[in-house]
Amino acid sequence: PQEYCKTGVMHPPKGNSKSAAFGFDTVLGFGIKMASNIAQRFADFIVHIFKQKLQPVAERLAATWCAKSPTLARWWAHRESLGTDQASLFSVLMYTDDPCFLCVGADMTFEALKCWHWLTSSLNTPMAVPDKRSLGTSAVWIGVQFFSDLGVCTLPTQKVLRA
């Protein structure tokens, strides 16, 4: 016992399980205070709820599109056979308090925005100030400019100089 746990987190039992899961930190890079690791746990929780709420909507939309296109249906079935999250109409990433959403098409984007509004309203969490919000094929996230239609990202000069 040369190293004792500094903090811990308990996850309630899932499904029919009667056992809780525990996680312990032996290193606290920011000390024992409210830090980004605590905020990241909350962010992961928010993303989990968001995905659970939006996934059934995405599956219905994908089924509608696949019914209209046999080629898409074959491709979709192949992607699903590759594993979890390999066939999806949306993705969400969140670093501490900065979420980024990727959606296929206007319908999925609309559904994701409705879900995000429901979630932030239900949790009474503020959204980003308007200057930080983006909608379209390019966005700045965690200081990097992403161009999703080109598959390219760029770093601003001040970020490169600080690295």
PDB file of C-alpha atoms in Angstrom:
ATOM      1  CA  PRO A   1       0.000   0.000   0.000  1.00  0.00           C
ATOM      2  CA  GLN A   2       2.693   2.510  -0.916  1.00  0.00           C
ATOM      3  CA  GLU A   3       0.118   4.386  -2.978  1.00  0.00           C
ATOM      4  CA  TYR A   4      -3.404   4.970  -1.704  1.00  0.00           C
ATOM      5  CA  CYS A   5      -6.335   6.027  -3.842  1.00  0.00           C
ATOM      6  CA  LYS A   6      -6.883   9.767  -3.903  1.00  0.00           C
ATOM      7  CA  THR A   7     -10.468   9.888  -5.160  1.00  0.00           C
ATOM      8  CA  GLY A   8     -13.058   7.481  -6.429  1.00  0.00           C
ATOM      9  CA  VAL A   9     -16.287   7.259  -8.323  1.00  0.00           C
ATOM     10  CA  MET A  10     -19.107   4.753  -7.964  1.00  0.00           C
ATOM     11  CA  HIS A  11     -21.307   3.653 -10.853  1.00  0.00           C
ATOM     12  CA  PRO A  12     -24.671   2.161  -9.841  1.00  0.00           C
ATOM     13  CA  PRO A  13     -25.534  -1.427 -10.800  1.00  0.00           C
ATOM     14  CA  LYS A  14     -26.625  -1.987 -14.391  1.00  0.00           C
ATOM     15  CA  GLY A  15     -29.564  -4.112 -15.456  1.00  0.00           C
ATOM     16  CA  ASN A  16     -30.132  -7.074 -13.154  1.00  0.00           C
ATOM     17  CA  SER A  17     -26.712  -6.774 -11.522  1.00  0.00           C
ATOM     18  CA  LYS A  18     -26.572  -6.217  -7.776  1.00  0.00           C
ATOM     19  CA  SER A  19     -22.974  -5.012  -7.795  1.00  0.00           C
ATOM     20  CA  ALA A  20     -21.817  -1.446  -8.245  1.00  0.00           C
ATOM     21  CA  ALA A  21     -18.676  -0.613 -10.226  1.00  0.00           C
ATOM     22  CA  PHE A  22     -15.949   1.527  -8.687  1.00  0.00           C
ATOM     23  CA  GLY A  23     -13.139   3.541 -10.244  1.00  0.00           C
ATOM     24  CA  PHE A  24     -10.232   4.966  -8.270  1.00  0.00           C
ATOM     25  CA  ASP A  25      -7.646   7.614  -9.102  1.00  0.00           C
ATOM     26  CA  THR A  26      -4.142   7.227  -7.705  1.00  0.00           C
ATOM     27  CA  VAL A  27      -2.811  10.340  -9.444  1.00  0.00           C
ATOM     28  CA  LEU A  28      -4.386  13.778  -9.279  1.00  0.00           C
ATOM     29  CA  GLY A  29      -2.645  15.982 -11.814  1.00  0.00           C
ATOM     30  CA  PHE A  30      -4.718  19.006 -10.781  1.00  0.00           C
ATOM     31  CA  GLY A  31      -4.868  18.314  -7.050  1.00  0.00           C
ATOM     32  CA  ILE A  32      -8.070  17.495  -5.202  1.00  0.00           C
ATOM     33  CA  LYS A  33     -10.306  20.214  -6.578  1.00  0.00           C
ATOM     34  CA  MET A  34     -12.898  20.595  -9.279  1.00  0.00           C
ATOM     35  CA  ALA A  35     -10.803  20.008 -12.383  1.00  0.00           C
ATOM     36  CA  SER A  36     -11.182  18.946 -15.988  1.00  0.00           C
ATOM     37  CA  ASN A  37     -11.213  15.241 -15.073  1.00  0.00           C
ATOM     38  CA  ILE A  38     -14.369  15.778 -13.031  1.00  0.00           C
ATOM     39  CA  ALA A  39     -15.941  17.867 -15.787  1.00  0.00           C
ATOM     40  CA  GLN A  40     -15.005  15.172 -18.311  1.00  0.00           C
ATOM     41  CA  ARG A  41     -16.885  12.533 -16.332  1.00  0.00           C
ATOM     42  CA  PHE A  42     -19.974  14.746 -16.447  1.00  0.00           C
ATOM     43  CA  ALA A  43     -19.408  15.318 -20.180  1.00  0.00           C
ATOM     44  CA  ASP A  44     -19.209  11.554 -20.769  1.00  0.00           C
ATOM     45  CA  PHE A  45     -22.484  11.156 -18.878  1.00  0.00           C
ATOM     46  CA  ILE A  46     -24.168  13.818 -21.029  1.00  0.00           C
ATOM     47  CA  VAL A  47     -22.893  12.183 -24.242  1.00  0.00           C
ATOM     48  CA  HIS A  48     -24.178   8.791 -23.053  1.00  0.00           C
ATOM     49  CA  ILE A  49     -27.688  10.178 -22.461  1.00  0.00           C
ATOM     50  CA  PHE A  50     -27.612  12.036 -25.796  1.00  0.00           C
ATOM     51  CA  LYS A  51     -26.666   8.880 -27.720  1.00  0.00           C
ATOM     52  CA  GLN A  52     -29.299   6.756 -25.970  1.00  0.00           C
ATOM     53  CA  LYS A  53     -32.021   9.282 -26.765  1.00  0.00           C
ATOM     54  CA  LEU A  54     -30.972   9.934 -30.380  1.00  0.00           C
ATOM     55  CA  GLN A  55     -30.005   6.410 -31.513  1.00  0.00           C
ATOM     56  CA  PRO A  56     -33.593   5.119 -32.026  1.00  0.00           C
ATOM     57  CA  VAL A  57     -34.399   8.193 -34.127  1.00  0.00           C
ATOM     58  CA  ALA A  58     -31.268   7.641 -36.227  1.00  0.00           C
ATOM     59  CA  GLU A  59     -32.128   3.963 -36.722  1.00  0.00           C
ATOM     60  CA  ARG A  60     -35.627   4.844 -37.969  1.00  0.00           C
ATOM     61  CA  LEU A  61     -34.197   7.450 -40.359  1.00  0.00           C
ATOM     62  CA  ALA A  62     -31.551   5.011 -41.648  1.00  0.00           C
ATOM     63  CA  ALA A  63     -34.234   2.350 -42.216  1.00  0.00           C
ATOM     64  CA  THR A  64     -36.293   4.847 -44.226  1.00  0.00           C
ATOM     65  CA  TRP A  65     -33.300   5.747 -46.402  1.00  0.00           C
ATOM     66  CA  CYS A  66     -32.284   2.094 -46.852  1.00  0.00           C
ATOM     67  CA  ALA A  67     -35.820   1.173 -47.941  1.00  0.00           C
ATOM     68  CA  LYS A  68     -35.506   3.694 -50.767  1.00  0.00           C
ATOM     69  CA  SER A  69     -32.062   2.558 -51.947  1.00  0.00           C
ATOM     70  CA  PRO A  70     -30.941  -1.086 -52.247  1.00  0.00           C
ATOM     71  CA  THR A  71     -27.347   0.096 -52.765  1.00  0.00           C
ATOM     72  CA  LEU A  72     -27.416   2.050 -49.511  1.00  0.00           C
ATOM     73  CA  ALA A  73     -29.093  -0.898 -47.755  1.00  0.00           C
ATOM     74  CA  ARG A  74     -26.252  -3.247 -48.808  1.00  0.00           C
ATOM     75  CA  TRP A  75     -23.590  -0.745 -47.753  1.00  0.00           C
ATOM     76  CA  TRP A  76     -25.373  -0.103 -44.433  1.00  0.00           C
ATOM     77  CA  ALA A  77     -25.648  -3.835 -43.694  1.00  0.00           C
ATOM     78  CA  HIS A  78     -21.918  -4.241 -44.384  1.00  0.00           C
ATOM     79  CA  ARG A  79     -21.048  -1.336 -42.065  1.00  0.00           C
ATOM     80  CA  GLU A  80     -23.260  -2.768 -39.301  1.00  0.00           C
ATOM     81  CA  SER A  81     -21.466  -6.119 -39.600  1.00  0.00           C
ATOM     82  CA  LEU A  82     -18.185  -4.374 -38.709  1.00  0.00           C
ATOM     83  CA  GLY A  83     -19.308  -3.624 -35.159  1.00  0.00           C
ATOM     84  CA  THR A  84     -20.780  -1.023 -32.845  1.00  0.00           C
ATOM     85  CA  ASP A  85     -20.943   2.548 -34.163  1.00  0.00           C
ATOM     86  CA  GLN A  86     -19.684   1.525 -37.629  1.00  0.00           C
ATOM     87  CA  ALA A  87     -22.994   2.439 -39.238  1.00  0.00           C
ATOM     88  CA  SER A  88     -24.324   5.674 -37.837  1.00  0.00           C
ATOM     89  CA  LEU A  89     -25.947   8.875 -39.001  1.00  0.00           C
ATOM     90  CA  PHE A  90     -24.399  10.885 -36.172  1.00  0.00           C
ATOM     91  CA  SER A  91     -21.414  11.117 -33.910  1.00  0.00           C
ATOM     92  CA  VAL A  92     -20.772  13.261 -30.856  1.00  0.00           C
ATOM     93  CA  LEU A  93     -17.539  14.144 -29.118  1.00  0.00           C
ATOM     94  CA  MET A  94     -17.246  16.258 -26.003  1.00  0.00           C
ATOM     95  CA  TYR A  95     -14.118  17.578 -24.350  1.00  0.00           C
ATOM     96  CA  THR A  96     -14.991  18.822 -20.847  1.00  0.00           C
ATOM     97  CA  ASP A  97     -17.588  21.482 -21.756  1.00  0.00           C
ATOM     98  CA  ASP A  98     -17.129  21.696 -25.514  1.00  0.00           C
ATOM     99  CA  PRO A  99     -19.345  19.346 -27.591  1.00  0.00           C
ATOM    100  CA  CYS A 100     -19.001  18.641 -31.305  1.00  0.00           C
ATOM    101  CA  PHE A 101     -21.730  16.932 -33.342  1.00  0.00           C
ATOM    102  CA  LEU A 102     -21.403  15.353 -36.771  1.00  0.00           C
ATOM    103  CA  CYS A 103     -24.631  14.518 -38.587  1.00  0.00           C
ATOM    104  CA  VAL A 104     -25.519  13.082 -41.986  1.00  0.00           C
ATOM    105  CA  GLY A 105     -28.109  15.244 -43.702  1.00  0.00           C
ATOM    106  CA  ALA A 106     -30.502  17.971 -42.677  1.00  0.00           C
ATOM    107  CA  ASP A 107     -33.040  15.580 -41.108  1.00  0.00           C
ATOM    108  CA  MET A 108     -30.478  14.039 -38.764  1.00  0.00           C
ATOM    109  CA  THR A 109     -29.064  17.471 -37.903  1.00  0.00           C
ATOM    110  CA  PHE A 110     -32.548  18.702 -37.014  1.00  0.00           C
ATOM    111  CA  GLU A 111     -33.165  15.655 -34.788  1.00  0.00           C
ATOM    112  CA  ALA A 112     -29.778  16.070 -33.084  1.00  0.00           C
ATOM    113  CA  LEU A 113     -30.460  19.750 -32.367  1.00  0.00           C
ATOM    114  CA  LYS A 114     -33.881  18.880 -30.896  1.00  0.00           C
ATOM    115  CA  CYS A 115     -32.290  16.209 -28.715  1.00  0.00           C
ATOM    116  CA  TRP A 116     -29.494  18.539 -27.562  1.00  0.00           C
ATOM    117  CA  HIS A 117     -32.016  21.254 -26.688  1.00  0.00           C
ATOM    118  CA  TRP A 118     -34.090  18.732 -24.703  1.00  0.00           C
ATOM    119  CA  LEU A 119     -30.996  17.498 -22.872  1.00  0.00           C
ATOM    120  CA  THR A 120     -29.524  20.889 -21.984  1.00  0.00           C
ATOM    121  CA  SER A 121     -32.950  22.163 -20.908  1.00  0.00           C
ATOM    122  CA  SER A 122     -33.645  19.057 -18.808  1.00  0.00           C
ATOM    123  CA  LEU A 123     -30.270  19.256 -17.065  1.00  0.00           C
ATOM    124  CA  ASN A 124     -30.491  23.037 -16.775  1.00  0.00           C
ATOM    125  CA  THR A 125     -27.022  23.398 -18.304  1.00  0.00           C
ATOM    126  CA  PRO A 126     -26.181  26.495 -20.336  1.00  0.00           C
ATOM    127  CA  MET A 127     -25.219  26.168 -23.977  1.00  0.00           C
ATOM    128  CA  ALA A 128     -22.207  27.906 -25.479  1.00  0.00           C
ATOM    129  CA  VAL A 129     -22.369  31.612 -26.145  1.00  0.00           C
ATOM    130  CA  PRO A 130     -23.525  32.359 -29.719  1.00  0.00           C
ATOM    131  CA  ASP A 131     -19.988  33.301 -30.844  1.00  0.00           C
ATOM    132  CA  LYS A 132     -18.811  29.726 -30.189  1.00  0.00           C
ATOM    133  CA  ARG A 133     -21.697  27.984 -31.980  1.00  0.00           C
ATOM    134  CA  SER A 134     -21.306  26.593 -35.503  1.00  0.00           C
ATOM    135  CA  LEU A 135     -23.639  24.919 -37.958  1.00  0.00           C
ATOM    136  CA  GLY A 136     -22.562  23.699 -41.361  1.00  0.00           C
ATOM    137  CA  THR A 137     -19.695  21.838 -42.968  1.00  0.00           C
ATOM    138  CA  SER A 138     -16.911  23.577 -41.037  1.00  0.00           C
ATOM    139  CA  ALA A 139     -16.452  24.445 -37.403  1.00  0.00           C
ATOM    140  CA  VAL A 140     -13.864  25.324 -34.792  1.00  0.00           C
ATOM    141  CA  TRP A 141     -13.677  22.743 -32.013  1.00  0.00           C
ATOM    142  CA  ILE A 142     -11.088  22.689 -29.218  1.00  0.00           C
ATOM    143  CA  GLY A 143      -9.210  25.360 -31.119  1.00  0.00           C
ATOM    144  CA  VAL A 144      -8.911  23.463 -34.408  1.00  0.00           C
ATOM    145  CA  GLN A 145     -10.722  24.450 -37.629  1.00  0.00           C
ATOM    146  CA  PHE A 146     -12.417  21.368 -39.126  1.00  0.00           C
ATOM    147  CA  PHE A 147     -13.631  21.224 -42.738  1.00  0.00           C
ATOM    148  CA  SER A 148     -15.739  18.052 -42.779  1.00  0.00           C
ATOM    149  CA  ASP A 149     -16.621  18.223 -46.477  1.00  0.00           C
ATOM    150  CA  LEU A 150     -12.908  18.199 -47.361  1.00  0.00           C
ATOM    151  CA  GLY A 151     -11.676  15.905 -44.599  1.00  0.00           C
ATOM    152  CA  VAL A 152      -9.146  18.545 -43.569  1.00  0.00           C
ATOM    153  CA  CYS A 153      -8.369  20.419 -40.377  1.00  0.00           C
ATOM    154  CA  THR A 154      -6.108  23.397 -39.737  1.00  0.00           C
ATOM    155  CA  LEU A 155      -4.406  24.782 -36.662  1.00  0.00           C
ATOM    156  CA  PRO A 156      -4.383  28.517 -36.030  1.00  0.00           C
ATOM    157  CA  THR A 157      -0.897  30.079 -35.852  1.00  0.00           C
ATOM    158  CA  GLN A 158      -1.222  30.972 -32.131  1.00  0.00           C
ATOM    159  CA  LYS A 159      -1.947  27.300 -31.292  1.00  0.00           C
ATOM    160  CA  VAL A 160       1.081  26.120 -33.245  1.00  0.00           C
ATOM    161  CA  LEU A 161       3.310  28.704 -31.555  1.00  0.00           C
ATOM    162  CA  ARG A 162       2.124  27.656 -28.065  1.00  0.00           C
ATOM    163  CA  ALA A 163       2.696  23.933 -28.742  1.00  0.00           C
TER     164      ALA A 163
END
